[in-house]
Coordinates of C-alpha atoms in Angstrom, one line a residue:
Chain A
X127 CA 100.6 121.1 162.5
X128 CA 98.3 121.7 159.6
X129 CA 100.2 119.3 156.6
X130 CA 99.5 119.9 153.1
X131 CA 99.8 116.8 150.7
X132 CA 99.8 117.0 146.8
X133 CA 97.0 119.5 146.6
X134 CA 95.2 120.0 143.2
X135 CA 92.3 122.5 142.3
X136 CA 90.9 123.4 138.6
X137 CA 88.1 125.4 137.9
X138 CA 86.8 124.3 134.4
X139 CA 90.2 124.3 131.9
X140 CA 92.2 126.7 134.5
X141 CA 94.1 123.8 136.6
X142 CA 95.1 126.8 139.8
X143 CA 97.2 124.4 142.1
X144 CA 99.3 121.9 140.6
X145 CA 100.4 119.4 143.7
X146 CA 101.4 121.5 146.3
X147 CA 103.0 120.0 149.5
X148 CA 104.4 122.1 152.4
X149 CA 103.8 122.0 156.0
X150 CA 102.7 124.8 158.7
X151 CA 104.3 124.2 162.3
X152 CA 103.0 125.8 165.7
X153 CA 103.9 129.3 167.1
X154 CA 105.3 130.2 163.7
X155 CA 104.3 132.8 161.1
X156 CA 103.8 131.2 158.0
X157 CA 103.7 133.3 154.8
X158 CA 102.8 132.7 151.0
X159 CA 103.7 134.9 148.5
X160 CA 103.7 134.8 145.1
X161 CA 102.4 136.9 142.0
X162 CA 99.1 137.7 141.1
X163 CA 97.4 134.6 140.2
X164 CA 100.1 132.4 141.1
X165 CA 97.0 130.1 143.8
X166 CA 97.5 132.0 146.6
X167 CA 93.9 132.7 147.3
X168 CA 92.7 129.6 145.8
X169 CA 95.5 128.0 148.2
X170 CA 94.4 129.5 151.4
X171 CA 90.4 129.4 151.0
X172 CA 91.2 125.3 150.4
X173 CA 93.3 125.1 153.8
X174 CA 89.7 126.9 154.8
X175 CA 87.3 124.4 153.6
X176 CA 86.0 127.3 151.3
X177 CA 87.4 125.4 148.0
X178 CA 87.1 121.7 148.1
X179 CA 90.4 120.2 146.5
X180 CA 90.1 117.9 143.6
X181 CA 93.1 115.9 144.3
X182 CA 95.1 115.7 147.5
X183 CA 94.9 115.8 151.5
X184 CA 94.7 119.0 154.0
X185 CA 95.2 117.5 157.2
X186 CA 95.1 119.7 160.9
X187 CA 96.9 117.8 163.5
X188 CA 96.5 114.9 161.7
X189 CA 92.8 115.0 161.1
X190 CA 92.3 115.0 157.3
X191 CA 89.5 117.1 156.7
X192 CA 88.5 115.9 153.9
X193 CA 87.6 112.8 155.5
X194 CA 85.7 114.2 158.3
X195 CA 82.6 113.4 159.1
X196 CA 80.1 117.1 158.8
X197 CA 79.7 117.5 162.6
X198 CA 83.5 117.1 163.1
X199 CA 84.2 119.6 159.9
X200 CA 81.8 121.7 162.0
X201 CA 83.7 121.3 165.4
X202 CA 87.3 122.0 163.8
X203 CA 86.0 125.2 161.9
X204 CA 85.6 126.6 165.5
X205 CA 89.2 126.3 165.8
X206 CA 89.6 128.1 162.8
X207 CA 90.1 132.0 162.8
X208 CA 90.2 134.1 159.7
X209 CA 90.7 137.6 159.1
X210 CA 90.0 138.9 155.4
X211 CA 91.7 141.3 152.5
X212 CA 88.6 143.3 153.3
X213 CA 88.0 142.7 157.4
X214 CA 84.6 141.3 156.4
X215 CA 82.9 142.7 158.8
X216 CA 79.2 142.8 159.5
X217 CA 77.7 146.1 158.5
X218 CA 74.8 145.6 160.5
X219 CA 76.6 145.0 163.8
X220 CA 78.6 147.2 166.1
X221 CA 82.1 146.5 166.4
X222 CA 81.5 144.7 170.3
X223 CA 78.7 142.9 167.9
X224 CA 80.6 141.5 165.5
X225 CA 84.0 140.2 168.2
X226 CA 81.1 138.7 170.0
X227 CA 79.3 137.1 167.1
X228 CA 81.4 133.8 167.4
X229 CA 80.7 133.5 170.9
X230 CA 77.0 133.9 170.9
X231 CA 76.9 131.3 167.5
X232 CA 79.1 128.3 169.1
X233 CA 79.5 128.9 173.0
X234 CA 77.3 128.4 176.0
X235 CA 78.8 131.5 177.7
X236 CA 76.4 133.8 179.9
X237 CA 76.2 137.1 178.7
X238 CA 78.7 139.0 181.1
X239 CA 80.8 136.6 180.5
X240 CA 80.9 136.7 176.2
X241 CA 81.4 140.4 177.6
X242 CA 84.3 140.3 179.5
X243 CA 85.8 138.3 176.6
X244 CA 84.9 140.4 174.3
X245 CA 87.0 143.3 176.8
X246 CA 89.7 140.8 177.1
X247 CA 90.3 140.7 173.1
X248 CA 89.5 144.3 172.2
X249 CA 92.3 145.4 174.7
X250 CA 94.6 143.0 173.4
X251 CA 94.2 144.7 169.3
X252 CA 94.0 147.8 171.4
X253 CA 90.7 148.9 170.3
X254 CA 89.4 150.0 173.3
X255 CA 86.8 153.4 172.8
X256 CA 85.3 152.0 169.4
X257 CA 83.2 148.8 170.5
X258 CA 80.1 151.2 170.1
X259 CA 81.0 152.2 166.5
X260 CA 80.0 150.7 163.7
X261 CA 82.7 149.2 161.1
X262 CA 81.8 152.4 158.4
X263 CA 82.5 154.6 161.1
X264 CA 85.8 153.1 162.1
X265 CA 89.7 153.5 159.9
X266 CA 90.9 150.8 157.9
X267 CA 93.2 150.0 160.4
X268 CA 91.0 149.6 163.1
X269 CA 88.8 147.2 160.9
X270 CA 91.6 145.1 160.9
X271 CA 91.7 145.2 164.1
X272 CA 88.0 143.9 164.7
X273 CA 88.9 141.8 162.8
X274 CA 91.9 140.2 164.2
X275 CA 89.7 140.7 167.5
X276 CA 86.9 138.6 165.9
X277 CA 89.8 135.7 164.6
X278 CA 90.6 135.2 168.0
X279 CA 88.2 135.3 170.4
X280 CA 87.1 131.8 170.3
X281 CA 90.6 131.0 171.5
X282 CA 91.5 129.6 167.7
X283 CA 94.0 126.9 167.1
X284 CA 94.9 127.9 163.7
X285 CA 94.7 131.8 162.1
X286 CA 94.5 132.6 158.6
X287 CA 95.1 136.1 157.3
X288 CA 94.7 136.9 153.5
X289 CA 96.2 140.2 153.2
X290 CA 95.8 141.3 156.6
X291 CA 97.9 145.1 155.4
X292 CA 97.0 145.8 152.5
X293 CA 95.6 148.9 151.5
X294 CA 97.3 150.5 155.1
X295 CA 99.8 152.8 155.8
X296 CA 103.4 151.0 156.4
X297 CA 103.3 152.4 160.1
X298 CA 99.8 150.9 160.5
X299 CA 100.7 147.7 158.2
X300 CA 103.9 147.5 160.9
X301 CA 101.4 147.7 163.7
X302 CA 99.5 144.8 162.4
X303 CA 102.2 142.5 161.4
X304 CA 103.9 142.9 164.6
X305 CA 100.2 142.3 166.3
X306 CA 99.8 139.0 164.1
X307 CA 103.1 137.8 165.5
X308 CA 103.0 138.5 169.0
X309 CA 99.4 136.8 169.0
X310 CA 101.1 133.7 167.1
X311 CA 103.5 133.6 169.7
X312 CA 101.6 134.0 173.1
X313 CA 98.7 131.6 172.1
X314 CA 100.9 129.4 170.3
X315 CA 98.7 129.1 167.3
X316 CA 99.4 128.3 163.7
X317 CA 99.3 131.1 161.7
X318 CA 99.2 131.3 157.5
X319 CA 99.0 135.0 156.1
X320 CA 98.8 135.6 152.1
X321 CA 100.3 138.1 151.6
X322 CA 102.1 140.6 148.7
X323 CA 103.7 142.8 151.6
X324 CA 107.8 142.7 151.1
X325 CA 107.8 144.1 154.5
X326 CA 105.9 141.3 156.1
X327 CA 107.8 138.8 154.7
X328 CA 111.2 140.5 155.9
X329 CA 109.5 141.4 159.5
X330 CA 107.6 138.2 160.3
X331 CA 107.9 135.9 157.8
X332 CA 109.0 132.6 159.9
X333 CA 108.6 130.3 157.3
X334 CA 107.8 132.0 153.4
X335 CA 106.2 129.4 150.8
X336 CA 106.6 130.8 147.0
X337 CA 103.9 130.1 144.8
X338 CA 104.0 130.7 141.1
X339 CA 102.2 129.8 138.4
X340 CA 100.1 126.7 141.0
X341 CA 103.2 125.2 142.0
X342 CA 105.3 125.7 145.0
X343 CA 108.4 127.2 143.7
X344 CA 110.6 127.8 147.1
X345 CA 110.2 127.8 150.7
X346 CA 111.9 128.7 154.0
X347 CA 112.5 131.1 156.4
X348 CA 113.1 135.6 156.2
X349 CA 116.9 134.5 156.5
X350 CA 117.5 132.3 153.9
X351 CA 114.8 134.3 151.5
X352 CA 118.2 136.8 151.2
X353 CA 120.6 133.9 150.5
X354 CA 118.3 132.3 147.9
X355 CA 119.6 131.8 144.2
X356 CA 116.5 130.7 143.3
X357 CA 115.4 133.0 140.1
X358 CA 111.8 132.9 140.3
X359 CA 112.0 134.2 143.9
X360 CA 114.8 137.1 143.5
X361 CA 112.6 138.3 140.5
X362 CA 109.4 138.5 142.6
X363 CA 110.7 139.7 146.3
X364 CA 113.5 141.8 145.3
X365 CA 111.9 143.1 142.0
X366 CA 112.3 147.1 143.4
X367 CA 116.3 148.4 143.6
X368 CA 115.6 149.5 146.9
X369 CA 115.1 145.4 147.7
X370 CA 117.9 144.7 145.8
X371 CA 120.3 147.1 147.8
X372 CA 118.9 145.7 150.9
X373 CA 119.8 142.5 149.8
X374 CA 123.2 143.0 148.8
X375 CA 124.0 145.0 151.7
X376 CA 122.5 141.8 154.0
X377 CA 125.2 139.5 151.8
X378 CA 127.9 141.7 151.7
X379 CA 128.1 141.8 156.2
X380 CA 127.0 137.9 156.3
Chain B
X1309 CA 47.1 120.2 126.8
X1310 CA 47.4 122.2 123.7
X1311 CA 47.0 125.3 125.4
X1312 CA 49.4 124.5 128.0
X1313 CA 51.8 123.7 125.7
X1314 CA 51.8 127.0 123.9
X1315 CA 51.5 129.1 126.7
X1316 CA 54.7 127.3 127.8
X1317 CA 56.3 128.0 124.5
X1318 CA 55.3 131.7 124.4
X1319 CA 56.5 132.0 127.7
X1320 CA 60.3 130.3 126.8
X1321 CA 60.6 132.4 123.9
X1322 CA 59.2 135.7 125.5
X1323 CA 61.6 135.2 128.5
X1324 CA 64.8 135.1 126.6
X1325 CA 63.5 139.3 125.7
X1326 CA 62.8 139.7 129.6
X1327 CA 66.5 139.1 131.0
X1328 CA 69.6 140.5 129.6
X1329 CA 70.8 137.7 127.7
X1330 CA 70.3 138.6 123.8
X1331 CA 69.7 134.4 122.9
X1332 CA 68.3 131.5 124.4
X1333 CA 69.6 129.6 127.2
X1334 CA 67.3 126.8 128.2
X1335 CA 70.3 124.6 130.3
X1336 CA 71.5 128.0 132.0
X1337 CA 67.5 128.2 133.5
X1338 CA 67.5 124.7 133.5
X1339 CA 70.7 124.5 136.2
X1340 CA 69.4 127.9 138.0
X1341 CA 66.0 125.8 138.6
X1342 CA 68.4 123.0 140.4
X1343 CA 70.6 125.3 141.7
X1344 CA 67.6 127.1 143.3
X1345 CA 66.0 124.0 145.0
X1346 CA 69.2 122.5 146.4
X1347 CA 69.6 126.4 148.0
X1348 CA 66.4 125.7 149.6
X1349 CA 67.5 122.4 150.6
X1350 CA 70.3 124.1 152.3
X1351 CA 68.3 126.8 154.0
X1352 CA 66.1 124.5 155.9
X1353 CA 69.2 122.3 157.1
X1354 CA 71.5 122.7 160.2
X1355 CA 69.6 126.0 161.5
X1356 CA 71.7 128.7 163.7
X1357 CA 70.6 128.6 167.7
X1358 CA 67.2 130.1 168.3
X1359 CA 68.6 132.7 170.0
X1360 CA 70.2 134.8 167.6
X1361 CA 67.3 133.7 164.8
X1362 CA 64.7 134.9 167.2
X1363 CA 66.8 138.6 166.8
X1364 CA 67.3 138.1 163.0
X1365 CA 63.6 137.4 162.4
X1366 CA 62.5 140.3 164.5
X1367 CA 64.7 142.3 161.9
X1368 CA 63.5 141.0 158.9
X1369 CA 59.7 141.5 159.8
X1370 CA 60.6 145.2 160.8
X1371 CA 62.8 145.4 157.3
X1372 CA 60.4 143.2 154.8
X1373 CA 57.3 143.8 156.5
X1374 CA 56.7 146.8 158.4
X1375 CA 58.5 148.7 156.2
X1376 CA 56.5 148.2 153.4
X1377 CA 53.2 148.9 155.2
X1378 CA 53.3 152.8 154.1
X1379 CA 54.1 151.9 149.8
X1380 CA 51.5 149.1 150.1
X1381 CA 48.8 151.4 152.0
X1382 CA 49.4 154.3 149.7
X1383 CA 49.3 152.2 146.3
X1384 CA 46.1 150.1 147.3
X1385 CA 44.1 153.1 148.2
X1386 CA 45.1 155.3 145.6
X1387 CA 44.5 152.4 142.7
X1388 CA 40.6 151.4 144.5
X1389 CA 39.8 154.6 143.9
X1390 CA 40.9 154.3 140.2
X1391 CA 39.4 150.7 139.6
X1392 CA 36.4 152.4 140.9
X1393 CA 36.1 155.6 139.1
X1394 CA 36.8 153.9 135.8
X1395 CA 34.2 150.8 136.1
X1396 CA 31.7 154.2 137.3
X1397 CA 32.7 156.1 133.8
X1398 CA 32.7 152.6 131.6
X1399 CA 28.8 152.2 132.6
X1400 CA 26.8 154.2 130.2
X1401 CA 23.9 152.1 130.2
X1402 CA 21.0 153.1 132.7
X1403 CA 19.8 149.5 133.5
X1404 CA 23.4 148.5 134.7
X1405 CA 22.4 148.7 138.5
X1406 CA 24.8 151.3 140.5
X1407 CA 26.2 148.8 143.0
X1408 CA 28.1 146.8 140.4
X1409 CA 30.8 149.6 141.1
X1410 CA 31.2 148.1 144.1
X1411 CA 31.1 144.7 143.1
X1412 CA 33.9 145.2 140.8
X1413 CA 35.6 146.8 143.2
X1414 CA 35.9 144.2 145.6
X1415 CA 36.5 141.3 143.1
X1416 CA 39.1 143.3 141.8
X1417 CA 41.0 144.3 144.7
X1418 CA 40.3 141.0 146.5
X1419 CA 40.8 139.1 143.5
X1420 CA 44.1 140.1 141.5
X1421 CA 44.8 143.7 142.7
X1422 CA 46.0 142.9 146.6
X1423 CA 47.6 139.5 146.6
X1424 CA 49.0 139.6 143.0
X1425 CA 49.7 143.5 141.7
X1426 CA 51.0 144.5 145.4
X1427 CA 53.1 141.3 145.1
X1428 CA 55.1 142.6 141.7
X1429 CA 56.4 145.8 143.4
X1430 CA 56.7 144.4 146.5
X1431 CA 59.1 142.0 143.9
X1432 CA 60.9 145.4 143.4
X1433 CA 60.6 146.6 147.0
X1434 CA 61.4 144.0 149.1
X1435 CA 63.0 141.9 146.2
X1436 CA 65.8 144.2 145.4
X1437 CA 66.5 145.3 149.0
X1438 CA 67.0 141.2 149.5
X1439 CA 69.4 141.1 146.4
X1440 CA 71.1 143.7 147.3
X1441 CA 71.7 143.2 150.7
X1442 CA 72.9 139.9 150.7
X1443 CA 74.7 140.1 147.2
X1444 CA 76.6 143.1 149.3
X1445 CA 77.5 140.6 151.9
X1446 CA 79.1 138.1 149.4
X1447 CA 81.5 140.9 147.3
X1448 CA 82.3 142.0 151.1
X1449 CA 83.3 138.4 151.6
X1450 CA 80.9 138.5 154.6
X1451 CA 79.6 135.4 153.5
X1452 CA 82.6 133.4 153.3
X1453 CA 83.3 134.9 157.1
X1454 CA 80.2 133.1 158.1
X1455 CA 81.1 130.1 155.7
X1456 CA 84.3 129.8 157.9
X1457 CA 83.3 130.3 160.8
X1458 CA 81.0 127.2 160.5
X1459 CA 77.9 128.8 160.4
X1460 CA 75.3 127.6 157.7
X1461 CA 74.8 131.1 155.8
X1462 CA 72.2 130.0 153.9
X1463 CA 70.2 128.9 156.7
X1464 CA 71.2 132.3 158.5
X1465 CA 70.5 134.6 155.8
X1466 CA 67.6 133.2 154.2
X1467 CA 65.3 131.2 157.2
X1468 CA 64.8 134.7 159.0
X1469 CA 63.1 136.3 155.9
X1470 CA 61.3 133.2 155.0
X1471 CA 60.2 133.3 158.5
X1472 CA 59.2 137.0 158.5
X1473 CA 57.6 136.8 155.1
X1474 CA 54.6 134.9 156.8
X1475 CA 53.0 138.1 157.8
X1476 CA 52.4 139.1 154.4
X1477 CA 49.3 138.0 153.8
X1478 CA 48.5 140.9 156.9
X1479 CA 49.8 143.2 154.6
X1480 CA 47.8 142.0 151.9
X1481 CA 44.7 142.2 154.3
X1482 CA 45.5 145.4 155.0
X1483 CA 46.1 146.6 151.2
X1484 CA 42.4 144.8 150.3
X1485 CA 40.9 147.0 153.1
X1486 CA 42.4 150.0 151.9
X1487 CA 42.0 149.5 148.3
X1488 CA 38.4 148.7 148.9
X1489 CA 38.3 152.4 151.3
X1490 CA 39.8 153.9 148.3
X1491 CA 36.9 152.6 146.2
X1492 CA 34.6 153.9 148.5
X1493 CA 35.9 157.3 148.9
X1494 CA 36.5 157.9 145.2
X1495 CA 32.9 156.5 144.6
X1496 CA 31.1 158.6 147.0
X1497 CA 33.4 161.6 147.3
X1498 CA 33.1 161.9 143.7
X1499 CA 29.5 161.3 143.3
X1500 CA 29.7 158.4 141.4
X1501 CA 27.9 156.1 143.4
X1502 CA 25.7 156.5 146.6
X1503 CA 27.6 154.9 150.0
X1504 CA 24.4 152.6 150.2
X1505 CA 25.0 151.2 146.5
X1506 CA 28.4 151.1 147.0
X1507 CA 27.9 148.4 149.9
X1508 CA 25.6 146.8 148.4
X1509 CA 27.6 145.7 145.5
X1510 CA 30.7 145.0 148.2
X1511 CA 28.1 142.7 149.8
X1512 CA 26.5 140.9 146.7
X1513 CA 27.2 137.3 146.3
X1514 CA 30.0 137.1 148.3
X1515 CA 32.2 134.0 148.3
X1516 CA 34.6 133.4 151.2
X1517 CA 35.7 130.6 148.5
X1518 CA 37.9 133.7 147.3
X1519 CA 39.7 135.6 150.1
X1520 CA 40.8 132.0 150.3
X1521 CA 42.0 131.6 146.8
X1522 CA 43.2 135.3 147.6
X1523 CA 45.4 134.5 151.0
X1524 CA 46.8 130.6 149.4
X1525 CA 48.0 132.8 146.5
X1526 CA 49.7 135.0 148.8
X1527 CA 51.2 132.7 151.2
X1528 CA 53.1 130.9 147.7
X1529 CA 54.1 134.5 146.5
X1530 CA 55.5 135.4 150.3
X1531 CA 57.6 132.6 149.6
X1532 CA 58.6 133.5 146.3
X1533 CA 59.6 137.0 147.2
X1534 CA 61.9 135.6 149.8
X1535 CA 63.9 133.1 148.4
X1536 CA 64.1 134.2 144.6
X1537 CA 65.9 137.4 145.1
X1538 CA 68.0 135.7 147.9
X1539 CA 68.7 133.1 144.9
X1540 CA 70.3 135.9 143.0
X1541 CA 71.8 137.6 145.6
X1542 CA 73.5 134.6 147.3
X1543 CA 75.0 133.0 144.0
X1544 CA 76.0 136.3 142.3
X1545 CA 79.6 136.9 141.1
X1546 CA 81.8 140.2 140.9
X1547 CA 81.7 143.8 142.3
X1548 CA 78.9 146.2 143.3
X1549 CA 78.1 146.8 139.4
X1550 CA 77.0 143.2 139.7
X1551 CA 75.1 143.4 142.5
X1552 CA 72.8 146.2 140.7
X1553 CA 72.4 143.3 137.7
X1554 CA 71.4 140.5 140.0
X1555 CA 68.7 143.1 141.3
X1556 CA 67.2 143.5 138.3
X1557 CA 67.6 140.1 137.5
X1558 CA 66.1 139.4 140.5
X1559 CA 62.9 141.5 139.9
X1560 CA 62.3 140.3 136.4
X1561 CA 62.4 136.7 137.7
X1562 CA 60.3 136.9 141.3
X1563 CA 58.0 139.3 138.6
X1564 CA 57.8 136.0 136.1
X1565 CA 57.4 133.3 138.7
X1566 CA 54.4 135.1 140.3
X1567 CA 52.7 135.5 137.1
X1568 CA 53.3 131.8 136.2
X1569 CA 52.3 131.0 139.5
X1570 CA 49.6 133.1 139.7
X1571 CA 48.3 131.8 136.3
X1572 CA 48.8 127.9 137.1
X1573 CA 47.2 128.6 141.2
X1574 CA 44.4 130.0 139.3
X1575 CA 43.7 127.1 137.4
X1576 CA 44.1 125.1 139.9
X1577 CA 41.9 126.9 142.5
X1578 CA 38.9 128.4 140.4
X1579 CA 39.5 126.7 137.1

């Protein structure tokens, strides 16, 4: 479970998260959403390590990382898998390349073997004829791909996504949610996606945590995100009419 | 002391011109100067396994080094033959002895022209290409990839070129040669100077004292040219506009610390 106490980051005069507390649970899909500049970024690069908090405690499985020692902040970054808004894959490396960059940098595996696992995880994102290619030379989608590919080889205990659809098509945004999930699920891994997608938080969204303006305004699941009188939240998700029919309609036969 | 002091001065006020800031920020260069030294710090900490720096190294030499060997060949031969033709022209007088061409030739080239002259546009050569390169890898959030993933990026990044950079004082041999060849074909081709002359002057009070002074300069500015423009291209903020700024950037300041450097190595070695 990775458990988030009180957490609190400024940069200069500009105080971003103000005391956020929630909690991420195993096997689930956990989603925050919120406005632009609402902290979602800021939120998810300090569950990373990327920001260091000024107040407040991130703690994974009950390890607090903040007071880890460097070589055990080392260790549990090698549980960690992350897949960025823009795949952030290396240009200079082929797609096989980049899936088994992990493996070469923190594992003692023999080279057939980094290869087979590199197989293993490019079958499972279904990327199968491109391991030759380079990332310019592959779609959008299939960079996200890679890059789910590369997030998981090392067998990760918790996944972070920050945008993992955007700038897709909804049929390939679709593709990748429902990829995300079905990962989360077989590996039984702790998943947190940022993400703006009103679709992703209707199709996977297990648990939703609403920031706005640095502080958590709501939380729970894609059920009770329908139910929810909360303004700030009906304002955000169900700003389009389309939303707001959906909604009512989802009332109206509950 | 005096001295010192003003050339300091002139230096302080002249560099506020040289970047793109319209007024003077001595804390801004001030931090940088920290900010530069704890990167270093950084780079020679926690390195990657030696297995995919050995690959990374063998990049970089092809990339910073061998790359270069064609601009800096070019450049050196073409500007010996210039030195040479216009010390040839500037001697009017008949009792100024004919191998003095050659003389200056060498102590030019060997002097200031090779380690010094070749190390400003290698500043915009190899300098940029660093900027850029790894100030692409930050707005691609490449950086932060390796950040996560627990690897020191810094050390990644920046160790392989310091590494590869150590064979630049070859290049530098190689553009002394050549400018010196230059020299010699401009001098004789063009009837300036006989071939006999020519060496003669090369061979007059030679000093091994300063291809010494020569390679000790270039060893510092090797270093220079790897880790300033990786300075700017490491820290830099924004989108690919920015990246073009902290290239320039980047050349004006490797440019500025080699000549300061060059100056105060000078002093130091010869004064």
């Amino acid at each position: 479970m990775i458990e988030v106490n009180n957490l609190h980051k400024s940069f200069g005069d500009n105080h971003v998260l103000k005391g956020i507390s929630t909690t991420f649970e195993k096997g689930k899909t956990n989603l925050i959403i919120g406005q632009s500049g609402s902290g979602k970024t800021v939120f998810l690069k300090s569950l990373l390590g990327i920001f260091e908090p000024d107040e407040g405690t991130i703690s994974f499985d009950g390890k607090i990382y903040s007071e880890l020692e460097e070589n055990e902040k080392r260790e549990l970054r090698t549980e960690l898998g992350m897949v960025f808004q823009g795949s952030a894959l290396f240009d200079s490396m082929t797609v096989e390349e980049n899936v088994m960059f992990p493996l070469k940098m923190f594992s003692n595996q023999s080279k057939s073997e980094m290869a087979d696992r590199v197989d293993f995880v490019l079958k499972r994102v279904n990327l199968l004829d491109a391991e030759k290619r380079y990332p310019s030379e592959i779609s959008g989608g299939m960079q996200k791909r890679v890059a789910i590919a590369r997030a998981i080889v090392m067998n990760p205990k918790y996944l972070f996504c920050d945008e993992p659809n955007s700038g897709l098509d909804p049929k390939t945004a679709i593709l990748i949610d429902n990829l995300i999930q079905e990962i989360t699920d077989e590996y039984q891994i702790i998943t947190v996606i940022n993400s703006h997608d009103m679709n992703s938080v209707m199709e996977i969204g297990e648990k939703i945590v609403f920031l706005k303006d640095g502080i958590k305004a709501w939380e729970g699941t894609n059920k009770e995100i329908f139910k929810t009188d909360n303004e700030a939240v009906t304002d955000f998700v169900y700003s389009s009419n389309l939303f707001k029919k959906v909604r009512q309609a989802y009332i109206d036969e509950n | 002391m005096i001295i010192i002091k003003v050339i300091v001065i002139i230096l302080l006020l002249s560099i506020q011109f040289l970047d793109d800031k319209p007024y003077f920020y001595p804390m801004i260069y001030i931090e940088n100067l920290g900010r530069y030294f704890a990167m270093l710090r950084k780079v020679f900490s926690k390195p990657v396994k030696w297995l995919i720096l050995k690959d990374l190294i063998l990049k970089e030499m092809n990339d910073l080094i061998n790359n270069s060997l064609g601009i800096v060949a070019f450049i050196s031969f073409f500007v010996g033959g210039v030195v040479t033709i216009q010390t040839a022209l500037n001697i009017d007088n008949p009792f100024i002895p004919k191998y003095l061409i050659g003389f200056a030739t060498r102590q030019s080239i060997i002097l200031e022209f090779a380690p010094t002259f070749v190390s400003i546009i290698m500043a915009g050569k190899v300098g940029s290409f660093i900027t850029s390169s790894i100030g692409t890898m930050r707005v691609t959030e490449q950086i932060d990839a390796l950040d996560v993933m627990g690897v020191n990026s810094l050390n990644y990044l920046v160790f392989p070129k310091i590494v590869a950079m150590s064979l630049y004082p070859f290049l530098i041999a190689i553009g002394m040669f050549l400018g010196i060849l230059g020299g010699w074909t401009a001098g004789v081709v063009g009837g300036l100077t006989s071939s006999e002359a020519f060496t003669t002057g090369l061979q007059m009070d030679f000093k091994t004292y300063h291809i010494a002074y020569a390679f000790i300069k270039t060893v510092v500015f090797s270093f220079v040219l790897a880790t300033v423009p990786a300075f700017y291209g490491y820290y830099m903020k924004g989108g690919a506009l920015e990246v073009g700024r902290a290239s320039t950037t980047a050349f004006v300041w490797t440019s500025i610390v080699i000549i300061v450097l060059n100056f105060i190595l000078t002093q130091l070695i010869l004064g």
